[in-house]
mmCIF file of C-alpha atoms in Angstrom:
data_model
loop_
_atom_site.group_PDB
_atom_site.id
_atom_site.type_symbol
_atom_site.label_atom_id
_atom_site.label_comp_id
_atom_site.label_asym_id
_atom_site.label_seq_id
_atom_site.Cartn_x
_atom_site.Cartn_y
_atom_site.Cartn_z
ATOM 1 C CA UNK A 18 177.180 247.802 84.112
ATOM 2 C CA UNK A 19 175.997 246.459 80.720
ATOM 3 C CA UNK A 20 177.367 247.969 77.705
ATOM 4 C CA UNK A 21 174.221 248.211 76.213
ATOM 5 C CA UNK A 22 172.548 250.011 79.513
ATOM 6 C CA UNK A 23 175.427 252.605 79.052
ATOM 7 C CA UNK A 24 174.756 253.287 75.198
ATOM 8 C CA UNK A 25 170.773 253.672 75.934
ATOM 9 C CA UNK A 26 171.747 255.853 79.168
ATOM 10 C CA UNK A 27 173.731 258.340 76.989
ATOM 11 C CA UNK A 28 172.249 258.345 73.480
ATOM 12 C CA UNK A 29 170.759 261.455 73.767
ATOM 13 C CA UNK A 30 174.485 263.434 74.493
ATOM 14 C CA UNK A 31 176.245 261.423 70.984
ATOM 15 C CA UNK A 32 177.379 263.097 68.338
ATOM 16 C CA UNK A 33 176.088 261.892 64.871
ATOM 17 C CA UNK A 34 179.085 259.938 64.457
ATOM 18 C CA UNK A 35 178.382 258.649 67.694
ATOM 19 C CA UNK A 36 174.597 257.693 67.211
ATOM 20 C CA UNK A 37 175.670 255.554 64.372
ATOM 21 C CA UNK A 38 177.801 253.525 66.272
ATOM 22 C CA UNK A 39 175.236 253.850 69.084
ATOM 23 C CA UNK A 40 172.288 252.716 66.778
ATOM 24 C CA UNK A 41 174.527 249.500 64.996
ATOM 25 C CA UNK A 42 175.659 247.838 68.145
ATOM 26 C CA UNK A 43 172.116 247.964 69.564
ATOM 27 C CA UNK A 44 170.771 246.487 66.354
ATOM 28 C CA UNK A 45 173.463 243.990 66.120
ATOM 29 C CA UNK A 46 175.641 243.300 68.560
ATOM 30 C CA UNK A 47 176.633 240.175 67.046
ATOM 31 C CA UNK A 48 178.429 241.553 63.743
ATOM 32 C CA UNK A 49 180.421 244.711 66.304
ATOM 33 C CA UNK A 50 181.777 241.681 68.129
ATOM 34 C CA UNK A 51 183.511 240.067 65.154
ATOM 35 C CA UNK A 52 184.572 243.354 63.396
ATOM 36 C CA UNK A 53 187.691 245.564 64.193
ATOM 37 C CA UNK A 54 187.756 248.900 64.959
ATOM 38 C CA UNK A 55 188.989 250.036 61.640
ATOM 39 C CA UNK A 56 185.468 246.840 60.197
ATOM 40 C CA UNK A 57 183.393 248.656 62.186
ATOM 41 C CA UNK A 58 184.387 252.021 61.239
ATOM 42 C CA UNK A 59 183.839 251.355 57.485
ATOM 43 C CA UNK A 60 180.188 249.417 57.675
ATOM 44 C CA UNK A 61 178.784 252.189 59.662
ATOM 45 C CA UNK A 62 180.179 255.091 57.798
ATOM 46 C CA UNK A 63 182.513 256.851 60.433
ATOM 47 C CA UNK A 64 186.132 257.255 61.062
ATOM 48 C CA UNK A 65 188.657 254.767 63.334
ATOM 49 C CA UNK A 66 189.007 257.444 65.387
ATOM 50 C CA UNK A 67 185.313 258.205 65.545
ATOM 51 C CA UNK A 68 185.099 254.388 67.035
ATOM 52 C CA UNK A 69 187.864 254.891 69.514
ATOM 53 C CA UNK A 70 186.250 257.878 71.356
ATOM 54 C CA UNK A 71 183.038 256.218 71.510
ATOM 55 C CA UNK A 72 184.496 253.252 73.220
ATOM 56 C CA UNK A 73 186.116 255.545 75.472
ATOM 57 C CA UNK A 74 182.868 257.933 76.022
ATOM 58 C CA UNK A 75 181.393 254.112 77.526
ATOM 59 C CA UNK A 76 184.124 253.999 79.844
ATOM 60 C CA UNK A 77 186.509 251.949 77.951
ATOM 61 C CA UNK A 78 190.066 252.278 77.586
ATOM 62 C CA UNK A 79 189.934 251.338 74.119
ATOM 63 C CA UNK A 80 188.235 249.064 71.434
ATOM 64 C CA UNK A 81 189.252 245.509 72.668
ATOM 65 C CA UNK A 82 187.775 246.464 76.177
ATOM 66 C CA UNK A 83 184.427 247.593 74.483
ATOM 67 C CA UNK A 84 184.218 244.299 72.523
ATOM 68 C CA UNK A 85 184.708 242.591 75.243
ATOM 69 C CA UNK A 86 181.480 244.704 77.086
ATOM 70 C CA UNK A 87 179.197 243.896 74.171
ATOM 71 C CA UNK A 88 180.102 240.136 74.317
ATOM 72 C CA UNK A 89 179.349 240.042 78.193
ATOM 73 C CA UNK A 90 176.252 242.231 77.615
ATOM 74 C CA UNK A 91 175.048 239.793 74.273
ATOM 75 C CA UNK A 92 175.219 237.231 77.622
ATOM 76 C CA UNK A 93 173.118 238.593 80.029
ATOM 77 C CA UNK A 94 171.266 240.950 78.163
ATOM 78 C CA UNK A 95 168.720 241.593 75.365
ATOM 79 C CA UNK A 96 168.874 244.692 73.779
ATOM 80 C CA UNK A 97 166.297 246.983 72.567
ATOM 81 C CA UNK A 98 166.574 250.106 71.506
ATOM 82 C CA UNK A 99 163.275 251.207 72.269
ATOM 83 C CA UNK A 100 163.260 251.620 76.174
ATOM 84 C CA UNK A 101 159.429 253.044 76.310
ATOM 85 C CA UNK A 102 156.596 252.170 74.095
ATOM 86 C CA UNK A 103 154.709 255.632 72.634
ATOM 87 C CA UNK A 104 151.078 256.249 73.242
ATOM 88 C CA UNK A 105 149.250 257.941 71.167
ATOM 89 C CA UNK A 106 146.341 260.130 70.421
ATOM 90 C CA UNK A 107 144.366 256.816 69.271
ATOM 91 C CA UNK A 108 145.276 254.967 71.931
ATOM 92 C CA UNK A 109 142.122 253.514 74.157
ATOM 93 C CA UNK A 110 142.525 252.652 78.202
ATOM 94 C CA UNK A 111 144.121 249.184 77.752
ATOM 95 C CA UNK A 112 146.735 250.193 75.448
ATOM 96 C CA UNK A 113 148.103 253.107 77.400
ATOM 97 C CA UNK A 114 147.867 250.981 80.541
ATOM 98 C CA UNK A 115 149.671 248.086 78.928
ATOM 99 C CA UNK A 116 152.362 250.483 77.418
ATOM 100 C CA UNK A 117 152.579 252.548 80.311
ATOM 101 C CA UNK A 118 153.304 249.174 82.043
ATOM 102 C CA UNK A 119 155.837 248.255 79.756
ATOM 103 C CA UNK A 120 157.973 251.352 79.598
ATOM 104 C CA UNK A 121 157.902 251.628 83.362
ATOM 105 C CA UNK A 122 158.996 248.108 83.574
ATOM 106 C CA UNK A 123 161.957 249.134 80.774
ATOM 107 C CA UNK A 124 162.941 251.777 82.921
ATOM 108 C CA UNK A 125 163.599 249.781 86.094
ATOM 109 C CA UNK A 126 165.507 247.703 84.949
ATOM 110 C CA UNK A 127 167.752 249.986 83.289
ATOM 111 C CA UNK A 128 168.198 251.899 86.181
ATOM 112 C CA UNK A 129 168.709 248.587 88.318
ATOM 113 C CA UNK A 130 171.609 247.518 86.033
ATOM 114 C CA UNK A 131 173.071 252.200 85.922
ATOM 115 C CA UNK A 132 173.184 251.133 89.856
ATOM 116 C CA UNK A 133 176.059 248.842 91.073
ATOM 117 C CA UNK A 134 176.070 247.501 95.006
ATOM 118 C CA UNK A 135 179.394 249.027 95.612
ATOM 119 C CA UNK A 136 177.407 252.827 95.143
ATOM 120 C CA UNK A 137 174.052 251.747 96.987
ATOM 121 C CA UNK A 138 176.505 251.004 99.879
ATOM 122 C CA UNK A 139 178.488 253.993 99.803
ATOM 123 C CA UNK A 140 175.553 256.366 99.707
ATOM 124 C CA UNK A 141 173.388 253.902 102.668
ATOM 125 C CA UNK A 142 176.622 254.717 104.583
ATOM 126 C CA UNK A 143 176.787 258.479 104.259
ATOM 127 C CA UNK A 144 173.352 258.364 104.653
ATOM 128 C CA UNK A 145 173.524 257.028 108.300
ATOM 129 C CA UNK A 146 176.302 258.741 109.225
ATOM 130 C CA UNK A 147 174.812 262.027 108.293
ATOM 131 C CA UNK A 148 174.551 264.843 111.144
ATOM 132 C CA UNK A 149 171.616 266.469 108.822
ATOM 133 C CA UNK A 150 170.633 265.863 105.098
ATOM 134 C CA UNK A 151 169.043 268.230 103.021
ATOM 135 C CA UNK A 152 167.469 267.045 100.184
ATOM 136 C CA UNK A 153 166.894 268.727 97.287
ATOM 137 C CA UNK A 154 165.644 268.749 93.379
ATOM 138 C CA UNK A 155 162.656 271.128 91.559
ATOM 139 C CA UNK A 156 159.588 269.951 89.619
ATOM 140 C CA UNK A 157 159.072 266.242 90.003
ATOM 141 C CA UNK A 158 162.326 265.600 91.371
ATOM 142 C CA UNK A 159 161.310 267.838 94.548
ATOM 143 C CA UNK A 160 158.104 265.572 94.778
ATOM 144 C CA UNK A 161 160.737 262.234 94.982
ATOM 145 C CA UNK A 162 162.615 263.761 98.184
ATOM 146 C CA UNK A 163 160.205 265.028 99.910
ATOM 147 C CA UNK A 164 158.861 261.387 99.695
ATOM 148 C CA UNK A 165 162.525 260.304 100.548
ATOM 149 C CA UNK A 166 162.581 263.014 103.764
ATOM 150 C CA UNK A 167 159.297 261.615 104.781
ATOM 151 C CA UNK A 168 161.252 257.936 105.137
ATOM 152 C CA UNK A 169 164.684 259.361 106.346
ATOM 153 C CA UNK A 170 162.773 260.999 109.231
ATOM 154 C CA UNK A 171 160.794 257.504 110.284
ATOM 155 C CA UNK A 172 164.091 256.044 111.239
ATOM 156 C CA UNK A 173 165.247 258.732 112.905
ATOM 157 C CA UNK A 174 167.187 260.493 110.735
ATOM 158 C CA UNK A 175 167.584 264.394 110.264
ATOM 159 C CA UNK A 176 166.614 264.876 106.687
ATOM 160 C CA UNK A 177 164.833 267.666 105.092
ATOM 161 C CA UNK A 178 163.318 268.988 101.800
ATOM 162 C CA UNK A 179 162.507 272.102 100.582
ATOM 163 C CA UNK A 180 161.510 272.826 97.368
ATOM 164 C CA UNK A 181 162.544 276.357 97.079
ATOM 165 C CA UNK A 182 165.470 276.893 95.527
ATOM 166 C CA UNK A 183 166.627 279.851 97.761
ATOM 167 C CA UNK A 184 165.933 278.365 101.245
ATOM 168 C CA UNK A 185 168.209 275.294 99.900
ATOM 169 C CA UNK A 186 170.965 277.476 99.071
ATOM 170 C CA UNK A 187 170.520 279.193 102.483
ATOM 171 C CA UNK A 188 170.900 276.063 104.117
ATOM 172 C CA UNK A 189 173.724 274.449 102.227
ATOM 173 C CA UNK A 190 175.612 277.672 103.574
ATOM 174 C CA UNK A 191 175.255 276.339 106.861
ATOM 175 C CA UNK A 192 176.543 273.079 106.463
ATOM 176 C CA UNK A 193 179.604 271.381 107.438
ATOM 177 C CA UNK A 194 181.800 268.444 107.026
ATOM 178 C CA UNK A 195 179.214 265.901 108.956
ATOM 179 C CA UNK A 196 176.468 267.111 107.046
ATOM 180 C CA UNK A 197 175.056 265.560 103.357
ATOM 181 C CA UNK A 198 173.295 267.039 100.382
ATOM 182 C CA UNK A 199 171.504 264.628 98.390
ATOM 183 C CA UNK A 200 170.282 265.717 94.872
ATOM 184 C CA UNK A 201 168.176 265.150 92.659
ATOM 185 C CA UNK A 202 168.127 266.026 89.288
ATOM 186 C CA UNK A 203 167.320 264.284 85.566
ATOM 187 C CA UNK A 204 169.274 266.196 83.810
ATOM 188 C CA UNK A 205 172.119 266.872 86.408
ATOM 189 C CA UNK A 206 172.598 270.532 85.069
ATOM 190 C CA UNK A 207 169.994 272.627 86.839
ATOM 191 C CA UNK A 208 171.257 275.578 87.648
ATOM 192 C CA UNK A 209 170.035 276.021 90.906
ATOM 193 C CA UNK A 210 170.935 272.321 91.675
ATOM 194 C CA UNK A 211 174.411 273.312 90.528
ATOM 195 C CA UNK A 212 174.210 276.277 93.346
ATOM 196 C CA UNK A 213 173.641 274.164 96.041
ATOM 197 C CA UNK A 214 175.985 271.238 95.390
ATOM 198 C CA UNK A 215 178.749 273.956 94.749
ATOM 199 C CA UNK A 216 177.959 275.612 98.235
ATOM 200 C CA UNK A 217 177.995 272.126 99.833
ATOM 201 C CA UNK A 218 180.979 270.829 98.483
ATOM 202 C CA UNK A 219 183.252 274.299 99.200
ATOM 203 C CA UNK A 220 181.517 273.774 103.025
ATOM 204 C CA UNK A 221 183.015 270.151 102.990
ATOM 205 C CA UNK A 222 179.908 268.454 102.927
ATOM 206 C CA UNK A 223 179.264 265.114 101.577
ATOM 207 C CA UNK A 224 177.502 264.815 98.752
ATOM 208 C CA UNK A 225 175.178 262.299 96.812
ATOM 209 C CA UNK A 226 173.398 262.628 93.536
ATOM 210 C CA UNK A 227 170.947 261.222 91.300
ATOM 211 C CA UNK A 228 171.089 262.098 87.352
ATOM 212 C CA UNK A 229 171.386 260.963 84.213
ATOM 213 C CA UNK A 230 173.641 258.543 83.332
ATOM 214 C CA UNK A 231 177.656 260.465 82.267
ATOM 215 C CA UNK A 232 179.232 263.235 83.423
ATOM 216 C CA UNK A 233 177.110 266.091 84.118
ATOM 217 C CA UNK A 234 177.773 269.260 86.302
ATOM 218 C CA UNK A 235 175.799 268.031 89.638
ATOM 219 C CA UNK A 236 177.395 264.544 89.644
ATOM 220 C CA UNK A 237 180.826 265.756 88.835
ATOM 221 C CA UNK A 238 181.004 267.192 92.816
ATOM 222 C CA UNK A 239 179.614 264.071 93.753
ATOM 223 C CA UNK A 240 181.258 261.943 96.215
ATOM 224 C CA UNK A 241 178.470 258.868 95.209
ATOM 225 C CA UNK A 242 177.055 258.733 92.017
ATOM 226 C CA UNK A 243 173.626 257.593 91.508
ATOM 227 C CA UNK A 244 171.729 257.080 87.944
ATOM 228 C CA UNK A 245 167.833 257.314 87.151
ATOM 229 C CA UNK A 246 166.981 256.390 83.189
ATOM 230 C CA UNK A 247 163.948 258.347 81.156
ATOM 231 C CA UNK A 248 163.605 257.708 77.706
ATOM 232 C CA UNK A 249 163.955 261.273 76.039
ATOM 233 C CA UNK A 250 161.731 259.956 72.693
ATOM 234 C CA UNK A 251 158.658 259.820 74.588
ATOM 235 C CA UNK A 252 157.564 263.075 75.675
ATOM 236 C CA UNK A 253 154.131 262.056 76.738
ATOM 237 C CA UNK A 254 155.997 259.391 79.310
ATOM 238 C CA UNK A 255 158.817 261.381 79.988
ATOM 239 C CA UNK A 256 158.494 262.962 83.519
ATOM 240 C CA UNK A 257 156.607 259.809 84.565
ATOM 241 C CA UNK A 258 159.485 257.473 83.801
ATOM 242 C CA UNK A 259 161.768 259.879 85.448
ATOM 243 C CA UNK A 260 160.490 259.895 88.699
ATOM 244 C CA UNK A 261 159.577 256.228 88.865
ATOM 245 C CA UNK A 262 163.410 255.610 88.585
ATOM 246 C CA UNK A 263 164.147 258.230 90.898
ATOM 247 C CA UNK A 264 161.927 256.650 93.274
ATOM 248 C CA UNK A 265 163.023 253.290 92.826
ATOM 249 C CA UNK A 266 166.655 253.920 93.552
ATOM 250 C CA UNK A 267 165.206 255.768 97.013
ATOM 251 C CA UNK A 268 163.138 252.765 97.753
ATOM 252 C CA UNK A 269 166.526 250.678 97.297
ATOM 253 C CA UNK A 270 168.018 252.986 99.719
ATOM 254 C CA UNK A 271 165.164 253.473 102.359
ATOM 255 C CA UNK A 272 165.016 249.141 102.442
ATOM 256 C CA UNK A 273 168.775 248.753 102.795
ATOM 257 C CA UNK A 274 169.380 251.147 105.527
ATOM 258 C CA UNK A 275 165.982 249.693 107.254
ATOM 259 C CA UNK A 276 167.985 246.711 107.148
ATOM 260 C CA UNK A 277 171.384 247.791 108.270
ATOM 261 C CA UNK A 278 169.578 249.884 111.320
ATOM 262 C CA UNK A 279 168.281 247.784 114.389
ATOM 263 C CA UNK A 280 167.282 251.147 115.900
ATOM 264 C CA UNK A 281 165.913 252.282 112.892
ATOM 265 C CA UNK A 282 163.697 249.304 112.330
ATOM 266 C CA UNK A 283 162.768 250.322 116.154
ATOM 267 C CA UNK A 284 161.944 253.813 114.997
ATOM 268 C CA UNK A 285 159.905 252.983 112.107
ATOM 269 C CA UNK A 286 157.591 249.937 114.071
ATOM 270 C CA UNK A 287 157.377 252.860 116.998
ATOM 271 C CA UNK A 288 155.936 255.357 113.988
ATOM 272 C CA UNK A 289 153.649 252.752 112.926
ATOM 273 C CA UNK A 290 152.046 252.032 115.951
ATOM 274 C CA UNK A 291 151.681 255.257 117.128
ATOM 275 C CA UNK A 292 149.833 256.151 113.575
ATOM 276 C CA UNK A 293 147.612 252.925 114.110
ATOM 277 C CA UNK A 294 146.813 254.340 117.768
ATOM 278 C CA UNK A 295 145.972 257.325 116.698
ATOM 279 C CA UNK A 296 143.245 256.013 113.777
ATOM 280 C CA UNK A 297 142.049 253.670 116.251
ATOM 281 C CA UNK A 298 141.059 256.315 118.568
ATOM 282 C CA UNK A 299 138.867 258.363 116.176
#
């Protein structure tokens, strides 16, 4: 995962130390990756220390191994610090269609690179080998899997969603070892997200999240970790770009299990046709 996915991922949880160092190796890469720890420490305005933890709050063991992220990263990657363009009040059609175009396109690419193969696989796999999977999430996130369910069920699978936070809970009680809870939440600390992953876990259950990008509560129980990215800046975009990464990363999942499941690919052409049948008929 690109160092500079990770620092865009998490800005909004730094410290002010933190956002210095966040803001200066967005802006220029180029200098952090000739400077020392102690360098770096002293153009921004922090403490050594300050640098160290930030490295580490990345994922790093240290500074050398963060270097070493923004030099790959400088390779492959062009980074921006502004992940969604803002619309305003004076904006006509075209310009909030071209920046609403822009951001989205921002957005799924950042959650593309939050997303490595190894975790798609590990989550298609649970997914399959799921007795039943309850899906949950509230707001928009409840609108992405019952979308998801709606898939799941076209290749045969037993998945459901139910946006109500107390018939979730009631069901997570009744699940078991061969059973999965997949959740979704942006924040990955709603409380009655939290509720339901806790009751799932103590009941053995398998469990797969999507969040935000870090450690948060919900993926912390986890046993596959998924990431969506929404640009906190732009309020007006906010809930938008949330839920087109959420839905991107269960598109990703819906194709590869498609793919990995001759009888699903059975199931779903049998759906179709009966569907077509039926509009034919009218």
């Amino acid at each position: 995962m690109s160092t500079f996915t990770k620092i865009k991922a998490i800005k909004e949880s730094l410290s002010a130390s933190e956002m210095k160092l966040a803001k200066f190796t967005l802006s220029s890469p180029n200098a952090v990756r000739d400077l020392s720890s102690q360098e770096l420490a002293n153009v921004v305005g922090v403490s050594q220390s300050a640098v160290v933890k930030f490295a580490q709050k990345l994922g790093y063991k240290g500074y050398p191994a963060f270097k070493l992220g923004v030099i790959d990263a400088l390779s492959s990657d062009q980074p921006n610090t502004n992940l969604t363009g803002k619309i305003t009040l004076k904006d006509d059609i075209s310009q909030i269609a071209e920046k609403l175009l822009s951001s989205k396109h921002s957005v799924l690419n950042e959650t593309r690179r939050l997303n490595g193969e190894e975790a798609i696989e590990q989550a298609v796999d649970l997914i399959k080998s799921a007795k039943r999977i309850l899906i949950c999430g509230l707001g928009g996130s409840a609108l992405v899997g019952k979308d998801f369910s709606y898939k799941l069920q076209k290749l045969g699978l037993y998945a459901v969603e139910e946006p109500d936070c107390h018939v979730q809970l009631a069901f997570a009680s009744t699940m078991g070892k061969d059973d999965l809870v997949f959740a979704i939440s942006e924040s990955g600390n709603t409380r009655e997200i939290v509720n339901v992953v806790k009751q799932a876990s103590q009941n053995r259950s398998k469990v797969i999240t999507i969040t935000r990008y870090g450690h948060t509560p919900i993926s912390a129980m986890a046993d596959v970790k998924l990431y969506s990215v929404a640009e906190e800046e732009s309020t007006r975009l906010s809930s938008i770009l949330a839920r087109t990464a959420q839905e991107f990363i269960i598109d990703v999942l819906f194709i590869a299990i498609t793919q990995s499941s001759r009888q699903g690919r059975s199931l779903l052409e049998k759906t179709r046709e009966v569907v077509s049948d039926f509009r034919q008929s009218m």
